[in-house]
Structures are given as structure tokens and as C-alpha cells.
Amino acid sequence: MIPLPNLHQLEAQPGGCSFHRHYTNSPVCCTSCSTLLSGHHAHKIAHIQRQQRTDKTTGKKWIRELAVNGAWNNSEGPPVNFQHRIDQILERSLNYTVKLSGKRDWTTGGHTDNVKMSGWADELLFVCGDNGTVRGPNISPHWDDWKALNETVDWMKNYQKGQENGTIDKDKPFFVYQGMNIVHQPYLTNEHWYNKIDPNKINVPEWIPLEKLHPCDLQSSMMKGCIPPMEMP
């Protein structure tokens, strides 16, 4: 449905490979990144969760710290002082050169505490409140992703040049992590990419009646403000 000439060219080259089955340890953004980088399952990512409490008698505020052995939402993840991410191990123990760029919010406290219960409604105003947007031909949605990507590509090119001119050991490997926002809301594109897709080949799923939704799907949709408008009796 979507032409991908560059990816197809890479796939056709010697050693190229295309993966058609995928798996993630967690369907939640930060938790998924945490499992990837730490090598731990979500229920084995230990951290300290800080919670603000108020004494009902004195009104005095205090912080309670809870030891949690699991990361289940976008405000949880490895502690800030965690030293065993894959990039840290590669750099420290295996002499890799490491480049991290783009979205890096996998640690505990990376997002507001409210995302535990209310989804993204408090951080993104238009999670499901508007349709996908097509912008003009010269406007790049998620410009911060493109900026980070260009910096990463330039870094890899300079690394290769350094290996070629001898300023970098030609046998020294590198590890690059590129975090992207474009897979998140808001859903935007521009005319250049939108016009490459044949809309007749796209099957848009329809909302099933709310009473037939699984309770977990209904709750998640409600928390994110994504249920369709309901008719008043």
C-alpha cells in the first residue's frame, strides 16, 4: 500500500533482510524502551517511585518513596542512576562508541504522574480530538524528529570519515539509538508523502458498538478521550 523504494533496495542487497513479524515486551512507549535498553522484562525493572503526600491534620506535604519491581506505565522505568543499559554496557565493557539521539524519556519520572491513570489527555490536548492532518508541501511534521535524524546521519558519516582517514580506529564498532516522536500523536503528514498513498487500498477500521468493547479497551479509550461521540437520550 505504501511505496518504500529505499527499504526495498536495502532488502534486495546482499545481507539485506526484512522482518515481517514483530514483538514488543510492552505496548506502552516508555516501558517498551525500558525493556529494550535494560534487557529486563517490564515486571523486572526495579525503581523507586516518589509520591507526594499531604498530612490531613497539619497540611504538611511530604514525599513517600516506594520500591517498585516493575514498570507498567509512562511515568515508570529504570532509575535515573541506572548503569546497565545496553549502550552503557557496550561503551564501558566492549569499547563501543555510542550515540544517543532523539526521544529519551525511558527513566522513572519521564512523564507526569497523571499518565498512570489518565492516559495522555493531560499532556497532549488532541490525542483523539481531531482527524489526521495533511499540511502543505514544504512543512515537515514532527520537525524535531527530522532534526535529530539529520544529526544522527551526519554523526555516522563523520564516524565513517574518521575511520577512513585514521582518526578513529577502523575496527572500533559503534552503537546508535534514535528515539522518534513521529509514531505518537498528533498524527500529521504533508502533501508530498500523503499523495504517494492510494486511498482505495486503505481499509479504515470502524468503531464497534461501545457495549461490545472489551472492558479494558473501553477504559483505555475513555481515559484518552478517544470514545466516539455518544447520542444524548
Tab-separated table of C-alpha atoms in Angstrom:
chain	number	residue	atom	x	y	z
A	1	MET	CA	0.000	0.000	0.000
A	2	ILE	CA	2.912	2.343	0.710
A	3	PRO	CA	5.881	2.583	-1.693
A	4	LEU	CA	9.141	2.127	0.196
A	5	PRO	CA	11.852	2.135	-2.503
A	6	ASN	CA	14.802	2.774	-0.171
A	7	LEU	CA	13.843	-0.004	2.234
A	8	HIS	CA	13.193	-2.409	-0.637
A	9	GLN	CA	16.610	-1.549	-2.079
A	10	LEU	CA	18.270	-2.326	1.246
A	11	GLU	CA	16.359	-5.595	1.458
A	12	ALA	CA	17.491	-6.628	-2.024
A	13	GLN	CA	21.172	-6.045	-1.286
A	14	PRO	CA	23.412	-8.945	-0.186
A	15	GLY	CA	22.808	-9.459	3.505
A	16	GLY	CA	19.569	-7.477	3.437
A	17	CYS	CA	16.685	-8.832	5.469
A	18	SER	CA	13.055	-7.904	6.019
A	19	PHE	CA	11.242	-8.867	9.224
A	20	HIS	CA	7.512	-9.440	8.872
A	21	ARG	CA	6.696	-10.491	12.421
A	22	HIS	CA	7.284	-8.200	15.349
A	23	TYR	CA	7.014	-8.356	19.110
A	24	THR	CA	7.273	-5.828	21.905
A	25	ASN	CA	7.686	-6.545	25.599
A	26	SER	CA	5.175	-3.833	26.432
A	27	PRO	CA	2.507	-1.915	24.484
A	28	VAL	CA	3.411	1.263	26.405
A	29	CYS	CA	6.005	3.654	24.988
A	30	CYS	CA	8.450	4.281	27.841
A	31	THR	CA	8.114	0.777	29.262
A	32	SER	CA	8.883	-0.706	25.856
A	33	CYS	CA	12.033	1.419	25.572
A	34	SER	CA	12.987	0.426	29.114
A	35	THR	CA	12.797	-3.289	28.343
A	36	LEU	CA	14.754	-2.854	25.112
A	37	LEU	CA	17.581	-0.878	26.677
A	38	SER	CA	17.794	-2.681	30.024
A	39	GLY	CA	17.285	-6.230	28.778
A	40	HIS	CA	14.741	-6.781	31.565
A	41	HIS	CA	11.089	-7.717	31.269
A	42	ALA	CA	8.708	-4.959	32.376
A	43	HIS	CA	7.936	-6.763	35.643
A	44	LYS	CA	11.658	-6.935	36.475
A	45	ILE	CA	12.551	-3.246	36.144
A	46	ALA	CA	13.143	-2.157	39.749
A	47	HIS	CA	12.972	1.518	40.651
A	48	ILE	CA	11.881	3.948	43.346
A	49	GLN	CA	8.555	5.666	42.798
A	50	ARG	CA	8.275	9.044	44.515
A	51	GLN	CA	4.791	10.089	45.620
A	52	GLN	CA	3.794	13.380	47.200
A	53	ARG	CA	1.534	13.070	50.209
A	54	THR	CA	-0.235	15.609	52.436
A	55	ASP	CA	-0.763	15.151	56.162
A	56	LYS	CA	-4.520	15.530	56.707
A	57	THR	CA	-4.013	17.018	60.170
A	58	THR	CA	-1.186	19.505	59.618
A	59	GLY	CA	-1.425	20.027	55.869
A	60	LYS	CA	2.307	19.447	55.622
A	61	LYS	CA	3.470	17.903	52.356
A	62	TRP	CA	6.000	15.091	52.276
A	63	ILE	CA	7.457	12.645	49.776
A	64	ARG	CA	6.956	8.920	50.137
A	65	GLU	CA	9.379	6.641	48.316
A	66	LEU	CA	8.160	3.198	47.299
A	67	ALA	CA	10.339	0.390	45.980
A	68	VAL	CA	8.623	-0.915	42.830
A	69	ASN	CA	9.731	-4.036	40.975
A	70	GLY	CA	8.088	-3.332	37.656
A	71	ALA	CA	7.434	-0.594	35.088
A	72	TRP	CA	3.876	-0.574	33.841
A	73	ASN	CA	3.208	2.946	32.564
A	74	ASN	CA	4.823	6.020	31.043
A	75	SER	CA	5.909	7.505	34.363
A	76	GLU	CA	7.928	4.425	35.348
A	77	GLY	CA	11.188	2.953	34.134
A	78	PRO	CA	14.778	2.358	35.267
A	79	PRO	CA	16.034	4.818	37.896
A	80	VAL	CA	17.924	7.877	36.717
A	81	ASN	CA	21.204	6.440	38.051
A	82	PHE	CA	20.740	3.097	36.260
A	83	GLN	CA	24.087	1.981	34.797
A	84	HIS	CA	23.221	-1.200	32.904
A	85	ARG	CA	21.526	-0.067	29.704
A	86	ILE	CA	22.786	-1.756	26.571
A	87	ASP	CA	24.504	1.443	25.391
A	88	GLN	CA	26.262	1.848	28.752
A	89	ILE	CA	27.488	-1.748	28.755
A	90	LEU	CA	28.708	-1.549	25.163
A	91	GLU	CA	30.582	1.681	25.807
A	92	ARG	CA	32.012	0.648	29.179
A	93	SER	CA	32.871	-3.003	28.621
A	94	LEU	CA	33.136	-3.627	24.884
A	95	ASN	CA	34.792	-0.402	23.687
A	96	TYR	CA	31.912	0.764	21.515
A	97	THR	CA	31.410	4.372	20.512
A	98	VAL	CA	27.826	5.260	21.477
A	99	LYS	CA	25.445	7.847	20.049
A	100	LEU	CA	22.043	8.512	21.644
A	101	SER	CA	19.729	10.982	19.956
A	102	GLY	CA	16.076	11.948	19.777
A	103	LYS	CA	13.445	10.915	22.293
A	104	ARG	CA	14.966	9.648	25.554
A	105	ASP	CA	12.285	9.547	28.237
A	106	TRP	CA	12.594	5.992	29.494
A	107	THR	CA	13.599	6.731	33.096
A	108	THR	CA	11.295	6.958	36.101
A	109	GLY	CA	9.612	10.350	36.210
A	110	GLY	CA	10.000	10.935	32.485
A	111	HIS	CA	6.342	11.950	32.321
A	112	THR	CA	3.745	13.308	34.705
A	113	ASP	CA	2.246	11.030	37.338
A	114	ASN	CA	-1.183	11.558	35.785
A	115	VAL	CA	-0.308	9.395	32.770
A	116	LYS	CA	-0.621	6.416	35.105
A	117	MET	CA	-4.372	6.785	35.083
A	118	SER	CA	-5.476	9.397	32.569
A	119	GLY	CA	-3.512	8.342	29.521
A	120	TRP	CA	-2.188	11.291	27.536
A	121	ALA	CA	-5.184	13.583	27.913
A	122	ASP	CA	-3.280	15.857	30.314
A	123	GLU	CA	-0.108	16.137	28.221
A	124	LEU	CA	-1.488	16.158	24.680
A	125	LEU	CA	-4.622	18.159	24.066
A	126	PHE	CA	-5.523	16.445	20.811
A	127	VAL	CA	-4.952	12.753	21.283
A	128	CYS	CA	-8.156	11.738	19.556
A	129	GLY	CA	-9.939	15.068	19.369
A	130	ASP	CA	-9.113	15.805	15.744
A	131	ASN	CA	-8.573	13.975	12.483
A	132	GLY	CA	-5.230	13.213	10.886
A	133	THR	CA	-3.825	16.381	9.364
A	134	VAL	CA	-2.225	16.931	5.938
A	135	ARG	CA	-0.054	20.016	5.794
A	136	GLY	CA	1.416	21.961	2.940
A	137	PRO	CA	4.194	20.623	0.711
A	138	ASN	CA	7.041	22.430	2.468
A	139	ILE	CA	6.039	21.731	6.070
A	140	SER	CA	7.678	18.787	7.824
A	141	PRO	CA	5.568	17.328	10.643
A	142	HIS	CA	7.484	16.412	13.776
A	143	TRP	CA	10.363	18.660	12.773
A	144	ASP	CA	12.264	17.689	15.935
A	145	ASP	CA	12.456	14.090	14.672
A	146	TRP	CA	13.922	15.209	11.361
A	147	LYS	CA	16.426	17.438	13.170
A	148	ALA	CA	17.556	14.580	15.421
A	149	LEU	CA	17.666	12.181	12.470
A	150	ASN	CA	19.817	14.531	10.386
A	151	GLU	CA	22.206	14.965	13.302
A	152	THR	CA	22.452	11.187	13.687
A	153	VAL	CA	23.084	10.637	9.976
A	154	ASP	CA	25.772	13.350	9.995
A	155	TRP	CA	27.360	11.692	13.038
A	156	MET	CA	27.550	8.317	11.255
A	157	LYS	CA	29.013	9.915	8.133
A	158	ASN	CA	31.657	11.699	10.183
A	159	TYR	CA	32.412	8.468	12.033
A	160	GLN	CA	32.985	6.710	8.717
A	161	LYS	CA	35.236	9.543	7.526
A	162	GLY	CA	37.188	9.297	10.774
A	163	GLN	CA	37.752	5.591	10.188
A	164	GLU	CA	38.826	6.253	6.617
A	165	ASN	CA	41.345	8.987	7.494
A	166	GLY	CA	42.701	7.145	10.521
A	167	THR	CA	41.486	9.437	13.305
A	168	ILE	CA	39.153	6.652	14.500
A	169	ASP	CA	40.152	3.008	14.781
A	170	LYS	CA	38.651	1.347	11.702
A	171	ASP	CA	37.804	-1.756	13.735
A	172	LYS	CA	36.049	0.125	16.558
A	173	PRO	CA	32.268	-0.553	16.364
A	174	PHE	CA	29.546	1.952	17.151
A	175	PHE	CA	26.037	1.767	18.572
A	176	VAL	CA	23.336	4.283	17.644
A	177	TYR	CA	19.968	4.720	19.355
A	178	GLN	CA	17.446	7.011	17.637
A	179	GLY	CA	14.256	7.743	19.577
A	180	MET	CA	11.326	9.016	17.487
A	181	ASN	CA	8.199	11.030	18.275
A	182	ILE	CA	6.546	10.568	14.902
A	183	VAL	CA	4.862	7.319	15.978
A	184	HIS	CA	2.957	9.307	18.628
A	185	GLN	CA	0.125	11.773	18.367
A	186	PRO	CA	-0.657	14.143	16.782
A	187	TYR	CA	-0.926	12.232	13.526
A	188	LEU	CA	0.402	14.518	10.804
A	189	THR	CA	1.877	14.253	7.350
A	190	ASN	CA	2.448	16.581	4.428
A	191	GLU	CA	1.229	16.575	0.849
A	192	HIS	CA	4.432	15.053	-0.511
A	193	TRP	CA	4.006	11.788	1.427
A	194	TYR	CA	0.230	11.746	1.526
A	195	ASN	CA	-0.010	11.836	-2.270
A	196	LYS	CA	2.122	8.702	-2.581
A	197	ILE	CA	-0.616	6.571	-0.989
A	198	ASP	CA	-3.599	5.204	-2.892
A	199	PRO	CA	-6.549	5.723	-0.503
A	200	ASN	CA	-8.502	2.998	-2.313
A	201	LYS	CA	-6.074	0.436	-0.902
A	202	ILE	CA	-6.577	1.506	2.713
A	203	ASN	CA	-9.162	-0.277	4.834
A	204	VAL	CA	-10.138	2.014	7.700
A	205	PRO	CA	-11.395	0.084	10.738
A	206	GLU	CA	-14.704	1.097	12.209
A	207	TRP	CA	-15.610	1.527	15.851
A	208	ILE	CA	-17.668	-1.348	17.132
A	209	PRO	CA	-20.579	-0.514	19.469
A	210	LEU	CA	-19.299	0.598	22.862
A	211	GLU	CA	-21.218	-2.129	24.649
A	212	LYS	CA	-19.238	-4.729	22.692
A	213	LEU	CA	-15.813	-3.326	23.556
A	214	HIS	CA	-13.690	-5.308	25.969
A	215	PRO	CA	-13.767	-3.501	29.352
A	216	CYS	CA	-10.024	-2.789	29.191
A	217	ASP	CA	-10.335	-1.291	25.700
A	218	LEU	CA	-13.282	0.801	26.812
A	219	GLN	CA	-11.470	2.093	29.874
A	220	SER	CA	-8.304	2.925	27.938
A	221	SER	CA	-10.325	4.714	25.264
A	222	MET	CA	-12.223	6.707	27.876
A	223	MET	CA	-9.029	7.751	29.701
A	224	LYS	CA	-7.554	9.053	26.469
A	225	GLY	CA	-10.746	10.781	25.378
A	226	CYS	CA	-10.971	8.543	22.327
A	227	ILE	CA	-14.507	7.154	22.504
A	228	PRO	CA	-16.785	8.359	19.696
A	229	PRO	CA	-19.470	10.951	20.483
A	230	MET	CA	-22.460	9.494	22.300
A	231	GLU	CA	-26.002	10.449	21.433
A	232	MET	CA	-27.985	12.001	24.255
A	233	PRO	CA	-31.224	10.177	25.137
